């Protein structure tokens, strides 16, 4: 059977099941997920427990090129805002070729670490001086091409970044590469879709858009792709919350829910300083919290009230954001660990009927990630793409373990990568820990870094 896999241990939409025969059609859509089967002759047998592919719901791919390079005192009070200066310095020097090379290499790394999808929050539109490229969608097309050559499922979210700060401050310095009208963003989105990626929209943040533009952009997206996902950074920084209160008389998430029809197509990135009232509203509307644990920790943002969010049934997914981590396992470990430190108790992401922390985290984040990318991804079930991650059953630490325990060891025992094989929509992209394009991607990435760091 060409489009099939026999999984002795599989985390399906119905939970952990044994001896599961997975079959999919020529498009890579799962047609059967049948437990308690005998392995049919000729069907490949998974080399370890099979779990659903994870979507990385928040990526600024180019920032991978500076991961680890801002860990150096720049002032007596280093914060997100001083980090942003370092990031803008990189932005000013990126060529289209470099952006493509960084993204291709990154996406292959993401695949190797359990991600099968990525939502690219794409805000580089212009040349360094702020003028458009001859090809309007030049940089978005570099991302689309990187996604295609790596094979990762990509949803490109062109970013509306109209203002340099609250009070309609003009874009300055590195920000000049971010500006684009709503009409141009729609053109960029259409071009990207033509190049084979899904599309959505990302109004950057409450500091970078105003009410009228936000509504205009959502209307433009609805014409192009009804019900496509909308992502926005919100309440990452206390300074942003304070400025929003001073400007609009309300907090960022409340401001957005007042002016936009927030529902389950919306994803609030970070939402670190969300208020209990805001959380209540978002949960009731089925909106997502897009959590980026490694980046939020790296930037000293603060701690999202995840224990309460989980307890109240809030939907969430994880993002690599600045890509100080490329591992889905590491993001989820950090999410849980920080809650343990905060609340001084263990196994926060559990309920009486759902006692496995790692399985709960993976299942919920994969479902949320699928929702964030648009389309039917995020679980191993009939009708979903066969996005499959196979843990390495030969890894010595997984010896003698069933799927549930193996996933817990993969997530909580160390930073060692336990992913062996990865398929996106039924196509095996990582086999025995390797990607067919990894050597070429590494060479181009090295060249791009040499130029940037030279
Ligand atoms: Zn971000």
mmCIF file of C-alpha atoms in Angstrom, residues 114-285:
data_model
loop_
_atom_site.group_PDB
_atom_site.id
_atom_site.type_symbol
_atom_site.label_atom_id
_atom_site.label_comp_id
_atom_site.label_asym_id
_atom_site.label_seq_id
_atom_site.Cartn_x
_atom_site.Cartn_y
_atom_site.Cartn_z
ATOM 1 C CA UNK A 114 8.159 18.000 14.919
ATOM 2 C CA UNK A 115 6.570 20.939 13.123
ATOM 3 C CA UNK A 116 4.634 20.178 9.931
ATOM 4 C CA UNK A 117 3.137 23.639 9.440
ATOM 5 C CA UNK A 118 4.062 27.264 9.938
ATOM 6 C CA UNK A 119 2.172 30.554 9.978
ATOM 7 C CA UNK A 120 4.587 33.174 8.721
ATOM 8 C CA UNK A 121 3.772 36.590 10.215
ATOM 9 C CA UNK A 122 5.339 38.342 7.283
ATOM 10 C CA UNK A 123 6.082 42.020 7.717
ATOM 11 C CA UNK A 124 9.013 42.653 5.414
ATOM 12 C CA UNK A 125 7.512 44.099 2.252
ATOM 13 C CA UNK A 126 9.880 46.862 1.070
ATOM 14 C CA UNK A 127 13.458 47.610 0.173
ATOM 15 C CA UNK A 128 15.586 49.037 3.008
ATOM 16 C CA UNK A 129 14.802 52.631 1.939
ATOM 17 C CA UNK A 130 11.070 51.979 2.181
ATOM 18 C CA UNK A 131 10.312 51.800 -1.544
ATOM 19 C CA UNK A 132 8.534 48.805 -3.049
ATOM 20 C CA UNK A 133 10.373 46.148 -5.051
ATOM 21 C CA UNK A 134 9.734 45.971 -8.807
ATOM 22 C CA UNK A 135 7.883 42.752 -8.015
ATOM 23 C CA UNK A 136 5.389 43.873 -5.373
ATOM 24 C CA UNK A 137 5.365 40.535 -3.570
ATOM 25 C CA UNK A 138 9.120 39.892 -3.904
ATOM 26 C CA UNK A 139 9.716 39.009 -0.253
ATOM 27 C CA UNK A 140 6.444 37.131 0.272
ATOM 28 C CA UNK A 141 7.327 35.012 -2.749
ATOM 29 C CA UNK A 142 10.716 34.206 -1.170
ATOM 30 C CA UNK A 143 8.811 32.847 1.836
ATOM 31 C CA UNK A 144 6.382 30.905 -0.362
ATOM 32 C CA UNK A 145 9.309 29.415 -2.254
ATOM 33 C CA UNK A 146 11.096 28.479 0.988
ATOM 34 C CA UNK A 147 7.940 26.735 2.173
ATOM 35 C CA UNK A 148 7.571 24.865 -1.081
ATOM 36 C CA UNK A 149 11.171 23.716 -1.266
ATOM 37 C CA UNK A 150 11.135 22.523 2.356
ATOM 38 C CA UNK A 151 7.665 20.987 2.009
ATOM 39 C CA UNK A 152 6.283 22.509 5.216
ATOM 40 C CA UNK A 153 2.608 23.562 5.107
ATOM 41 C CA UNK A 154 2.673 27.348 5.187
ATOM 42 C CA UNK A 155 0.045 29.977 5.830
ATOM 43 C CA UNK A 156 1.421 33.365 4.880
ATOM 44 C CA UNK A 157 0.019 36.275 6.879
ATOM 45 C CA UNK A 158 0.935 39.586 5.205
ATOM 46 C CA UNK A 159 1.320 42.149 7.954
ATOM 47 C CA UNK A 160 -0.442 45.498 8.072
ATOM 48 C CA UNK A 161 2.019 47.811 9.807
ATOM 49 C CA UNK A 162 0.779 51.341 9.229
ATOM 50 C CA UNK A 163 2.170 53.308 12.164
ATOM 51 C CA UNK A 164 5.431 53.404 14.105
ATOM 52 C CA UNK A 165 3.566 53.644 17.398
ATOM 53 C CA UNK A 166 0.419 54.876 19.129
ATOM 54 C CA UNK A 167 -0.851 58.254 17.949
ATOM 55 C CA UNK A 168 -0.143 57.558 14.254
ATOM 56 C CA UNK A 169 3.616 57.966 14.568
ATOM 57 C CA UNK A 170 5.325 57.578 11.150
ATOM 58 C CA UNK A 171 7.421 54.479 10.388
ATOM 59 C CA UNK A 172 11.110 55.091 11.052
ATOM 60 C CA UNK A 173 14.440 53.377 10.377
ATOM 61 C CA UNK A 174 14.044 49.605 10.091
ATOM 62 C CA UNK A 175 10.256 50.009 10.134
ATOM 63 C CA UNK A 176 10.314 51.489 6.627
ATOM 64 C CA UNK A 177 10.475 47.988 5.235
ATOM 65 C CA UNK A 178 7.130 47.133 6.898
ATOM 66 C CA UNK A 179 4.720 49.702 5.412
ATOM 67 C CA UNK A 180 2.159 48.685 2.769
ATOM 68 C CA UNK A 181 -1.375 49.807 1.976
ATOM 69 C CA UNK A 182 -4.320 47.461 2.419
ATOM 70 C CA UNK A 183 -4.680 47.256 -1.379
ATOM 71 C CA UNK A 184 -1.047 46.270 -1.754
ATOM 72 C CA UNK A 185 -1.318 43.686 1.025
ATOM 73 C CA UNK A 186 -4.225 42.094 -0.832
ATOM 74 C CA UNK A 187 -2.066 41.927 -3.982
ATOM 75 C CA UNK A 188 0.789 40.373 -2.005
ATOM 76 C CA UNK A 189 -1.586 37.810 -0.505
ATOM 77 C CA UNK A 190 -2.976 36.900 -3.907
ATOM 78 C CA UNK A 191 0.518 36.470 -5.366
ATOM 79 C CA UNK A 192 1.558 34.269 -2.452
ATOM 80 C CA UNK A 193 -1.544 32.153 -2.850
ATOM 81 C CA UNK A 194 -0.707 31.771 -6.531
ATOM 82 C CA UNK A 195 2.710 30.468 -5.430
ATOM 83 C CA UNK A 196 1.074 27.667 -3.462
ATOM 84 C CA UNK A 197 0.667 28.779 0.157
ATOM 85 C CA UNK A 198 -2.484 29.437 2.175
ATOM 86 C CA UNK A 199 -3.111 33.035 3.126
ATOM 87 C CA UNK A 200 -4.507 35.069 5.989
ATOM 88 C CA UNK A 201 -3.909 38.502 7.473
ATOM 89 C CA UNK A 202 -1.886 39.951 10.320
ATOM 90 C CA UNK A 203 -2.668 43.437 11.559
ATOM 91 C CA UNK A 204 0.651 43.835 13.407
ATOM 92 C CA UNK A 205 -0.509 45.155 16.785
ATOM 93 C CA UNK A 206 -2.643 47.825 18.407
ATOM 94 C CA UNK A 207 0.318 50.183 18.216
ATOM 95 C CA UNK A 208 0.730 49.738 14.435
ATOM 96 C CA UNK A 209 -2.881 49.962 13.177
ATOM 97 C CA UNK A 210 -5.927 52.138 13.801
ATOM 98 C CA UNK A 211 -9.576 51.113 13.969
ATOM 99 C CA UNK A 212 -10.437 52.161 10.419
ATOM 100 C CA UNK A 213 -7.466 50.411 8.833
ATOM 101 C CA UNK A 214 -8.073 47.270 10.847
ATOM 102 C CA UNK A 215 -11.661 47.060 9.609
ATOM 103 C CA UNK A 216 -10.616 47.869 6.039
ATOM 104 C CA UNK A 217 -7.991 45.115 6.083
ATOM 105 C CA UNK A 218 -10.399 42.496 7.442
ATOM 106 C CA UNK A 219 -12.926 43.436 4.725
ATOM 107 C CA UNK A 220 -10.230 43.098 2.037
ATOM 108 C CA UNK A 221 -9.273 39.643 3.337
ATOM 109 C CA UNK A 222 -12.909 38.558 3.373
ATOM 110 C CA UNK A 223 -13.157 39.363 -0.325
ATOM 111 C CA UNK A 224 -10.041 37.390 -1.090
ATOM 112 C CA UNK A 225 -10.375 34.449 1.295
ATOM 113 C CA UNK A 226 -13.484 34.352 3.474
ATOM 114 C CA UNK A 227 -12.882 32.885 6.949
ATOM 115 C CA UNK A 228 -9.101 32.915 6.476
ATOM 116 C CA UNK A 229 -7.132 33.315 9.726
ATOM 117 C CA UNK A 230 -6.344 36.699 11.286
ATOM 118 C CA UNK A 231 -3.430 37.021 13.708
ATOM 119 C CA UNK A 232 -2.439 40.048 15.792
ATOM 120 C CA UNK A 233 0.230 40.687 18.444
ATOM 121 C CA UNK A 234 -1.557 41.816 21.595
ATOM 122 C CA UNK A 235 -0.569 42.724 25.152
ATOM 123 C CA UNK A 236 2.973 41.378 24.868
ATOM 124 C CA UNK A 237 4.437 44.331 26.741
ATOM 125 C CA UNK A 238 3.115 46.305 29.721
ATOM 126 C CA UNK A 239 4.266 49.524 28.025
ATOM 127 C CA UNK A 240 1.980 48.682 25.100
ATOM 128 C CA UNK A 241 -0.948 48.052 27.458
ATOM 129 C CA UNK A 242 -0.328 51.370 29.245
ATOM 130 C CA UNK A 243 -0.054 53.312 25.964
ATOM 131 C CA UNK A 244 -3.238 51.665 24.680
ATOM 132 C CA UNK A 245 -5.061 52.674 27.859
ATOM 133 C CA UNK A 246 -3.779 56.238 27.478
ATOM 134 C CA UNK A 247 -4.705 56.420 23.765
ATOM 135 C CA UNK A 248 -7.946 54.409 23.549
ATOM 136 C CA UNK A 249 -9.055 54.297 27.183
ATOM 137 C CA UNK A 250 -9.070 50.518 27.122
ATOM 138 C CA UNK A 251 -6.677 47.542 27.078
ATOM 139 C CA UNK A 252 -5.469 46.087 23.732
ATOM 140 C CA UNK A 253 -7.595 42.926 23.534
ATOM 141 C CA UNK A 254 -10.724 44.749 24.689
ATOM 142 C CA UNK A 255 -10.038 47.433 22.073
ATOM 143 C CA UNK A 256 -9.773 44.817 19.304
ATOM 144 C CA UNK A 257 -12.907 42.922 20.363
ATOM 145 C CA UNK A 258 -14.836 46.201 20.390
ATOM 146 C CA UNK A 259 -14.013 47.089 16.791
ATOM 147 C CA UNK A 260 -13.632 43.689 15.081
ATOM 148 C CA UNK A 261 -15.853 40.601 14.802
ATOM 149 C CA UNK A 262 -13.502 38.396 16.831
ATOM 150 C CA UNK A 263 -14.270 34.679 16.558
ATOM 151 C CA UNK A 264 -12.440 31.397 16.021
ATOM 152 C CA UNK A 265 -10.505 32.684 13.011
ATOM 153 C CA UNK A 266 -8.633 35.101 15.290
ATOM 154 C CA UNK A 267 -5.345 34.341 16.992
ATOM 155 C CA UNK A 268 -3.979 36.658 19.677
ATOM 156 C CA UNK A 269 -0.210 36.353 19.668
ATOM 157 C CA UNK A 270 1.399 36.404 23.148
ATOM 158 C CA UNK A 271 -1.600 37.932 24.989
ATOM 159 C CA UNK A 272 0.841 37.898 27.917
ATOM 160 C CA UNK A 273 -0.850 40.615 29.952
ATOM 161 C CA UNK A 274 -4.431 39.596 29.137
ATOM 162 C CA UNK A 275 -6.996 40.542 31.799
ATOM 163 C CA UNK A 276 -9.439 37.962 33.230
ATOM 164 C CA UNK A 277 -12.288 39.824 31.481
ATOM 165 C CA UNK A 278 -10.501 39.715 28.121
ATOM 166 C CA UNK A 279 -9.708 36.022 28.577
ATOM 167 C CA UNK A 280 -13.349 35.276 29.287
ATOM 168 C CA UNK A 281 -14.378 37.006 26.025
ATOM 169 C CA UNK A 282 -11.788 35.265 23.841
ATOM 170 C CA UNK A 283 -12.559 31.815 25.258
ATOM 171 C CA UNK A 284 -16.295 32.315 24.689
ATOM 172 C CA UNK A 285 -15.621 33.263 21.053
#
